[in-house]
Amino acid sequence: MDITHNLDGGVLKEILIHGNGTDKPHKGCKAYVHYTGSLSDGTVFDKTNDEPFQFTIGKDMTIKGFDLAVSSMTCDERSKFQCHPDYGYGIDGFEQIIPPNTWLTFEIHLLKWTWEDISRRKDKSITRQILEYGVDHATPSSVSLVNIHLEKEKNGSVIEERDIEFRLGEGKDFDVCPGIEIALTKFKTKEKSRLFIHEKHTFLEYGEDDFNEVYVIKLNFFEKFEENWSLTTEDRIKQATFFKQKGTDYFKMNNYKLALKFYKKVVDYLKVDVTSNESQMNEIKFLSVTSYLNSALCNLKSHRHTQAKNDCENALNLEPTNVKAMFRKGEALVGLHELIAAKESFEAVLQQEPNNRAAMTKIVECDEKLKSQKKIEKSVYSNMFEKFAKRDTEKEEEFLSQQPDVMNTLGEWGDDERERAPTEFEKENPNILMLNTTGYFKNM
């Protein structure tokens, strides 16, 4: 049986033992196999031993024929495959092991596989089983308008079915869970896949048991944006202007997350170095600075102060005297409790605009917070020093309590401390210091 896509006879398959079910692994799946590889004369050049070989299909971890072979198998299937050199090691062969232009034979036992992990952190929280392959190579961007058919499954049965058109980032408004939005950025047009989504990417709260929601999604079409490198400067400016306006629209709707995505698109489309005239360079600078300032405002409203600070610094790199960038950087620094630096930012605003009342007010607020902060620190340090002094006193008293009481033990000599045996008088009066044999008092 020829299993090549073009039916060119490059990989021939013979099933030795049928597997279970009809599901088969595909590109991106992690497969576990035992195999034996041999040359046309029967010489074994490679085989697994106790541990199975594990690899990700389509990641260039094996020869093309081996990938294709495993992709054709069901779970627990055993099959034999003959691979043409074009699907093996070609005209070069492999070192001294595989001669040039050699057909290879593999006997493969597919033990199991895991579905493709398409989660951002590769933690298997979103996995995909492709049911129907898509067309072309393009996939939706993080802000594309998409049209999908959605089926929700439970225990193998469809419990919900609907067609939806929405912009990625607005899924919550259409009761589409975050995991589906993340997954759709990996879909191609007309692709149909089953998604297994862990509860952290659903609308459910974390439970004690590991739980997945299951959806079958088909991507009917999506809004495509031309890659920035393929556009002229004029077209990139037009596209960036469109993104800026969309970002502003979502900002007005208090959808800061989606607004941020559009503002980031503005920067992405304008950061490529190309030959531009002075007018275009000024427009690119204006759009970029505006995008950074708007992003900073979104981040401030979302209490993402570090990101807001970075946005302002990016704007100031392009336009060092921009008052809005200075002011919003000051607000971000207040949020980060960097009050001295925040005050400096507001003072920089006054250097550009001496009558800026908002900056004056912020400086007063910084001074008040600094005074309050110093008062708290003084109290904390004062209590800390008192605790240290008390602890040192307690340690000293404990040390002294463990020392012998010289007032009660004076004159009580041990045998190892005497130069002679005690007299009868000394035995009867141990607390009386006696002269030694020389007629002088004993050196204490």
Coordinates of C-alpha atoms in Angstrom, one line a residue:
M1 CA 0.0 0.0 0.0
D2 CA 1.4 3.4 -1.1
I3 CA 1.0 5.9 1.8
T4 CA 2.7 8.9 0.2
H5 CA 0.6 12.0 -0.4
N6 CA 1.5 12.1 -4.1
L7 CA 1.3 8.3 -4.5
D8 CA 4.8 8.2 -5.9
G9 CA 5.6 4.8 -4.4
G10 CA 8.1 6.3 -2.0
V11 CA 6.8 4.6 1.1
L12 CA 5.1 1.2 0.9
K13 CA 3.2 -0.2 3.9
E14 CA 2.3 -3.7 4.9
I15 CA 0.1 -4.1 8.1
L16 CA 1.3 -7.0 10.2
I17 CA -1.0 -6.6 13.2
H18 CA -4.0 -4.2 13.1
G19 CA -4.2 -1.6 15.8
N20 CA -7.1 -0.2 17.9
G21 CA -9.6 2.4 16.8
T22 CA -9.2 4.8 13.8
D23 CA -7.3 7.8 15.3
K24 CA -3.9 8.4 13.9
P25 CA -1.1 10.8 15.1
H26 CA -0.3 13.8 13.0
K27 CA 2.3 16.6 12.7
G28 CA 3.1 18.0 16.2
C29 CA 2.0 14.8 18.1
K30 CA 4.5 13.0 20.3
A31 CA 4.8 9.3 19.4
Y32 CA 6.3 6.4 21.3
V33 CA 7.5 3.4 19.1
H34 CA 9.6 0.3 19.0
Y35 CA 11.2 -0.3 15.6
T36 CA 13.9 -2.2 13.7
G37 CA 15.6 -0.7 10.7
S38 CA 17.3 -2.8 8.1
L39 CA 19.0 -2.5 4.7
S40 CA 17.7 -4.3 1.5
D41 CA 20.1 -7.2 2.3
G42 CA 18.5 -7.7 5.7
T43 CA 21.4 -6.1 7.7
V44 CA 19.9 -4.4 10.8
F45 CA 21.4 -0.9 11.1
D46 CA 19.3 0.4 14.0
K47 CA 16.7 -0.8 16.6
T48 CA 15.2 0.0 19.9
N49 CA 15.9 -2.1 23.0
D50 CA 14.0 -1.9 26.3
E51 CA 13.1 1.8 26.1
P52 CA 10.8 3.0 23.2
F53 CA 11.9 5.7 20.9
Q54 CA 9.9 8.9 21.4
F55 CA 9.8 11.8 18.9
T56 CA 7.6 14.7 17.7
I57 CA 6.2 14.1 14.2
G58 CA 7.1 16.7 11.7
K59 CA 9.9 18.3 13.7
D60 CA 12.8 16.9 11.6
M61 CA 13.8 14.4 14.3
T62 CA 13.6 11.5 11.9
I63 CA 13.8 10.8 8.1
K64 CA 10.7 11.8 6.1
G65 CA 9.7 8.2 5.5
F66 CA 9.6 7.4 9.2
D67 CA 7.4 10.4 10.0
L68 CA 5.0 9.4 7.2
A69 CA 5.0 5.8 8.3
V70 CA 4.1 6.5 11.9
S71 CA 1.4 9.1 10.8
S72 CA -0.4 6.3 9.0
M73 CA -0.7 4.0 12.1
T74 CA -3.3 3.4 14.8
C75 CA -2.5 2.7 18.4
D76 CA -0.8 -0.7 19.0
E77 CA -0.5 -1.3 15.3
R78 CA 2.6 -3.2 13.9
S79 CA 3.5 -2.6 10.3
K80 CA 6.4 -3.0 7.9
F81 CA 7.5 -0.1 5.6
Q82 CA 9.8 0.2 2.6
C83 CA 11.2 3.6 2.1
H84 CA 12.7 4.9 -1.2
P85 CA 16.0 6.8 -0.8
D86 CA 14.2 10.1 -1.4
Y87 CA 12.3 9.4 1.8
G88 CA 15.5 8.1 3.6
Y89 CA 19.1 9.3 3.4
G90 CA 19.1 10.0 -0.4
I91 CA 22.2 10.0 -2.6
D92 CA 24.6 10.8 0.3
G93 CA 23.6 7.9 2.6
F94 CA 24.7 8.2 6.3
E95 CA 28.3 7.9 7.3
Q96 CA 29.5 4.2 6.9
I97 CA 26.1 2.9 8.1
I98 CA 23.7 3.7 5.2
P99 CA 25.1 3.4 1.6
P100 CA 24.0 6.0 -0.9
N101 CA 20.7 5.5 -2.8
T102 CA 19.6 2.7 -0.4
W103 CA 16.0 1.5 0.2
L104 CA 15.3 1.1 3.9
T105 CA 12.9 -1.3 5.7
F106 CA 11.3 -0.5 9.0
E107 CA 9.2 -2.7 11.2
I108 CA 7.4 -0.4 13.6
H109 CA 5.1 -0.9 16.6
L110 CA 3.2 2.2 17.6
L111 CA 2.7 2.0 21.4
K112 CA 1.0 5.4 22.0
W113 CA 1.0 9.1 21.2
T114 CA -0.1 12.4 22.7
W115 CA -2.0 15.0 20.8
E116 CA -0.2 18.1 19.6
D117 CA 0.5 20.6 22.4
I118 CA -0.4 24.1 21.2
S119 CA -0.4 25.8 24.6
R120 CA 1.8 28.9 24.9
R121 CA 3.9 27.4 27.7
K122 CA 4.0 23.9 26.3
D123 CA 2.4 22.6 29.5
K124 CA -0.3 20.4 27.6
S125 CA -3.1 22.7 28.8
I126 CA -4.3 23.0 25.2
T127 CA -3.9 20.0 22.8
R128 CA -5.2 19.5 19.3
Q129 CA -6.3 16.5 17.3
I130 CA -6.6 17.5 13.6
L131 CA -9.6 16.0 12.0
E132 CA -9.5 17.9 8.6
Y133 CA -6.3 19.6 7.4
G134 CA -6.6 23.3 6.5
V135 CA -5.4 25.0 3.3
D136 CA -2.5 27.5 2.7
H137 CA 0.0 28.4 5.4
A138 CA -1.4 31.6 6.8
T139 CA -2.9 31.6 10.3
P140 CA -4.9 34.3 12.2
S141 CA -3.1 37.0 14.0
S142 CA -3.9 37.8 17.7
V143 CA -6.4 40.5 16.5
S144 CA -7.9 38.9 13.4
L145 CA -11.7 38.7 12.8
V146 CA -12.6 35.0 12.6
N147 CA -15.6 33.0 11.6
I148 CA -15.9 29.5 13.2
H149 CA -18.2 26.6 13.6
L150 CA -18.1 25.4 17.2
E151 CA -19.3 22.1 18.7
K152 CA -18.9 21.4 22.4
E153 CA -18.6 17.7 23.4
K154 CA -19.2 15.9 26.6
N155 CA -18.8 12.2 27.0
G156 CA -18.5 11.8 23.3
S157 CA -21.8 13.7 22.5
V158 CA -22.4 17.2 21.1
I159 CA -24.1 19.3 23.8
E160 CA -23.7 22.7 22.0
E161 CA -23.3 23.8 18.4
R162 CA -23.2 27.2 16.8
D163 CA -21.6 29.5 14.2
I164 CA -19.7 32.6 15.5
E165 CA -18.0 35.5 14.0
F166 CA -15.8 37.6 16.4
R167 CA -12.5 39.3 16.7
L168 CA -9.8 37.4 18.6
G169 CA -9.6 39.1 22.0
E170 CA -13.4 39.6 22.2
G171 CA -14.1 35.9 22.8
K172 CA -15.5 36.4 26.3
D173 CA -18.3 38.6 24.9
F174 CA -19.4 35.7 22.7
D175 CA -19.0 33.0 25.4
V176 CA -15.8 31.7 23.7
C177 CA -13.3 30.5 26.2
P178 CA -9.7 31.8 26.1
G179 CA -8.3 28.4 25.2
I180 CA -10.2 28.5 21.9
E181 CA -8.8 32.0 21.1
I182 CA -5.3 30.8 21.7
A183 CA -5.7 27.7 19.6
L184 CA -7.2 29.6 16.7
T185 CA -3.9 31.4 16.1
K186 CA -2.6 28.0 15.1
F187 CA -5.4 27.1 12.7
K188 CA -5.3 27.3 8.9
T189 CA -8.4 28.1 6.8
K190 CA -10.9 25.3 6.6
E191 CA -9.1 23.3 9.3
K192 CA -11.2 21.2 11.6
S193 CA -9.8 20.1 14.9
R194 CA -10.8 18.7 18.3
L195 CA -9.4 20.7 21.2
F196 CA -8.8 19.5 24.7
I197 CA -8.7 22.6 26.9
H198 CA -7.6 22.5 30.5
E199 CA -9.8 24.4 33.0
K200 CA -7.3 27.2 33.4
H201 CA -8.1 28.3 29.8
T202 CA -11.8 28.0 30.3
F203 CA -14.4 30.0 32.3
L204 CA -14.4 27.4 35.0
E205 CA -12.7 27.8 38.4
Y206 CA -9.9 25.5 39.4
G207 CA -11.1 22.3 40.9
E208 CA -9.4 19.4 42.7
D209 CA -9.5 17.1 39.7
D210 CA -7.7 17.6 36.4
F211 CA -10.4 18.6 34.0
N212 CA -10.6 19.3 30.2
E213 CA -13.3 20.8 28.1
V214 CA -13.6 19.3 24.6
Y215 CA -14.5 21.3 21.5
V216 CA -14.5 20.6 17.8
I217 CA -13.7 23.8 15.9
K218 CA -13.7 24.5 12.2
L219 CA -12.2 27.8 11.0
N220 CA -14.3 28.9 8.0
F221 CA -12.3 32.1 7.3
F222 CA -10.3 34.8 9.0
E223 CA -9.2 38.4 8.4
K224 CA -5.7 38.4 7.0
F225 CA -3.2 41.2 7.5
E226 CA -0.2 41.4 5.1
E227 CA 3.1 40.8 6.7
N228 CA 4.9 44.1 7.3
W229 CA 8.0 43.1 5.4
S230 CA 6.0 42.6 2.2
L231 CA 4.5 46.2 2.2
T232 CA 5.8 49.5 1.0
T233 CA 6.4 52.3 3.5
E234 CA 3.1 54.0 2.4
D235 CA 1.1 50.8 2.9
R236 CA 2.7 50.1 6.3
I237 CA 1.8 53.5 7.5
K238 CA -1.8 53.0 6.3
Q239 CA -2.0 49.6 8.1
A240 CA -0.5 51.1 11.2
T241 CA -3.0 53.9 11.2
F242 CA -5.8 51.4 10.9
F243 CA -4.4 49.5 13.9
K244 CA -4.1 52.7 15.9
Q245 CA -7.8 53.6 15.3
K246 CA -8.9 50.0 16.2
G247 CA -6.9 50.3 19.4
T248 CA -8.5 53.6 20.3
D249 CA -12.0 52.1 19.6
Y250 CA -11.3 49.3 22.1
F251 CA -9.8 51.6 24.6
K252 CA -13.0 53.6 24.6
M253 CA -14.9 50.4 25.3
N254 CA -12.5 49.7 28.3
N255 CA -11.2 46.6 26.5
Y256 CA -7.6 47.5 27.4
K257 CA -6.3 44.0 26.6
L258 CA -7.4 44.1 23.0
A259 CA -6.5 47.8 22.7
L260 CA -2.9 46.9 23.7
K261 CA -2.7 44.2 21.0
F262 CA -3.6 46.8 18.3
Y263 CA -1.1 49.3 19.7
K264 CA 1.6 46.7 19.6
K265 CA 0.7 46.0 16.0
V266 CA 1.3 49.6 15.2
V267 CA 4.9 49.4 16.5
D268 CA 5.5 46.0 14.8
Y269 CA 4.5 47.4 11.4
L270 CA 6.7 50.5 11.7
K271 CA 9.9 49.2 13.2
V272 CA 11.3 47.6 10.0
D273 CA 14.1 49.8 8.6
V274 CA 13.2 50.9 5.1
T275 CA 14.0 53.8 2.8
S276 CA 11.5 56.6 3.6
N277 CA 11.3 60.3 2.8
E278 CA 11.3 62.9 5.6
S279 CA 7.5 63.3 5.6
Q280 CA 7.0 59.5 6.0
M281 CA 9.7 59.4 8.8
N282 CA 7.8 62.1 10.7
E283 CA 4.6 60.2 10.3
I284 CA 6.2 57.0 11.5
K285 CA 7.6 58.7 14.5
F286 CA 4.3 60.3 15.4
L287 CA 2.4 57.0 15.1
S288 CA 5.0 55.1 17.1
V289 CA 5.1 57.7 19.9
T290 CA 1.3 57.8 20.1
S291 CA 1.2 54.0 20.2
Y292 CA 3.6 53.9 23.1
L293 CA 1.7 56.6 25.0
N294 CA -1.6 54.9 24.5
S295 CA -0.1 51.5 25.5
A296 CA 1.2 53.2 28.7
L297 CA -2.3 54.5 29.5
C298 CA -3.8 51.1 28.9
N299 CA -1.2 49.5 31.2
L300 CA -1.7 52.2 33.9
K301 CA -5.5 51.5 33.9
S302 CA -4.7 47.8 34.2
H303 CA -2.2 48.4 37.0
R304 CA 0.6 47.0 34.9
H305 CA 3.1 49.7 36.1
T306 CA 6.3 48.1 34.9
Q307 CA 4.9 47.7 31.4
A308 CA 3.6 51.3 31.5
K309 CA 7.1 52.6 32.6
N310 CA 8.7 50.7 29.6
D311 CA 6.2 52.1 27.2
C312 CA 7.0 55.7 28.4
E313 CA 10.7 55.1 28.1
N314 CA 10.3 53.8 24.5
A315 CA 8.3 57.0 23.7
L316 CA 11.0 59.2 25.3
N317 CA 13.7 57.5 23.3
L318 CA 11.9 58.7 20.2
E319 CA 10.9 62.1 21.6
P320 CA 12.9 63.0 24.8
T321 CA 10.8 66.1 25.6
N322 CA 7.4 64.5 25.3
V323 CA 5.4 65.8 28.4
K324 CA 2.8 63.0 28.3
A325 CA 5.5 60.4 28.4
M326 CA 7.2 62.0 31.3
F327 CA 4.0 62.4 33.3
R328 CA 2.8 58.8 32.7
K329 CA 6.2 57.5 33.5
G330 CA 5.9 59.4 36.8
E331 CA 2.5 57.7 37.5
A332 CA 4.0 54.3 36.7
L333 CA 6.9 54.9 39.1
V334 CA 4.4 56.0 41.8
G335 CA 2.6 52.6 41.2
L336 CA 6.0 50.9 41.6
H337 CA 6.6 52.9 44.9
E338 CA 9.7 54.5 43.4
L339 CA 8.7 57.9 44.8
I340 CA 12.0 59.8 44.3
A341 CA 12.3 58.8 40.7
A342 CA 8.6 59.6 40.2
K343 CA 9.1 63.1 41.6
E344 CA 12.0 63.6 39.2
S345 CA 9.7 62.7 36.3
F346 CA 7.1 65.2 37.4
E347 CA 9.8 67.9 37.9
A348 CA 11.0 67.2 34.3
V349 CA 7.4 68.0 33.2
L350 CA 7.6 71.3 34.9
Q351 CA 10.9 72.1 33.1
Q352 CA 8.9 71.8 29.8
E353 CA 5.6 73.3 31.1
P354 CA 6.2 75.4 34.3
N355 CA 2.5 76.0 34.8
N356 CA 1.5 72.3 34.6
R357 CA -0.9 72.0 37.6
A358 CA -1.2 68.2 37.3
A359 CA 2.5 67.8 37.7
M360 CA 2.6 70.2 40.6
T361 CA -0.1 68.2 42.4
K362 CA 1.8 65.0 41.8
I363 CA 5.0 66.4 43.3
V364 CA 3.1 67.4 46.4
E365 CA 1.6 63.9 46.6
C366 CA 5.1 62.4 46.3
D367 CA 6.5 64.6 49.1
E368 CA 3.6 63.6 51.4
K369 CA 4.1 59.9 50.6
L370 CA 7.9 60.2 51.1
K371 CA 7.3 61.9 54.6
S372 CA 4.9 59.2 55.5
Q373 CA 7.3 56.5 54.3
K374 CA 10.2 58.0 56.3
K375 CA 8.0 58.1 59.4
I376 CA 7.1 54.4 59.0
E377 CA 10.7 53.5 58.4
K378 CA 11.8 55.4 61.5
S379 CA 9.3 53.6 63.6
V380 CA 10.3 50.2 62.1
Y381 CA 14.0 50.8 62.6
S382 CA 13.4 52.2 66.2
N383 CA 11.5 49.0 67.1
M384 CA 14.1 46.9 65.4
F385 CA 17.0 48.5 67.4
E386 CA 15.1 48.1 70.6
K387 CA 14.6 44.4 69.8
F388 CA 18.3 44.0 69.1
A389 CA 19.3 45.7 72.3
K390 CA 16.9 43.6 74.3
R391 CA 18.1 40.4 72.7
D392 CA 21.8 41.4 73.4
T393 CA 21.0 42.0 77.1
E394 CA 19.2 38.7 77.4
K395 CA 22.2 36.9 75.8
E396 CA 24.6 38.6 78.2
E397 CA 22.4 37.8 81.3
E398 CA 22.2 34.2 80.1
F399 CA 26.0 34.0 79.7
L400 CA 26.6 35.4 83.2
S401 CA 24.1 33.1 84.8
Q402 CA 26.1 30.1 83.5
Q403 CA 29.4 31.4 85.2
P404 CA 30.5 30.1 88.7
D405 CA 29.7 32.2 91.7
V406 CA 33.2 33.3 92.9
M407 CA 31.8 34.6 96.2
N408 CA 30.7 31.1 97.2
T409 CA 33.4 29.1 95.7
L410 CA 36.5 31.2 96.6
G411 CA 39.1 29.1 98.4
E412 CA 37.5 25.8 97.4
W413 CA 40.5 24.2 95.7
G414 CA 40.5 21.0 93.8
D415 CA 43.3 18.5 94.3
D416 CA 44.6 19.3 90.8
E417 CA 45.0 22.9 91.8
R418 CA 47.1 22.4 94.9
E419 CA 50.8 22.3 95.2
R420 CA 50.6 20.1 98.3
A421 CA 48.1 18.1 100.2
P422 CA 45.7 20.1 102.5
T423 CA 46.4 20.3 106.2
E424 CA 43.9 19.2 108.8
F425 CA 43.3 22.9 109.6
E426 CA 42.5 23.6 105.9
K427 CA 40.2 20.6 105.7
E428 CA 38.3 22.0 108.7
N429 CA 38.4 25.6 107.4
P430 CA 38.2 25.4 103.5
N431 CA 37.3 29.1 103.1
I432 CA 40.4 30.4 104.9
L433 CA 43.4 31.2 102.6
M434 CA 46.6 29.8 104.0
L435 CA 50.2 30.8 103.5
N436 CA 52.3 28.4 101.4
T437 CA 55.5 26.8 102.5
T438 CA 57.5 29.8 101.5
G439 CA 55.7 32.1 104.0
Y440 CA 54.0 34.1 101.3
F441 CA 50.3 34.1 100.3
K442 CA 49.5 31.8 97.4
N443 CA 49.5 33.6 94.0
M444 CA 45.9 33.9 93.0

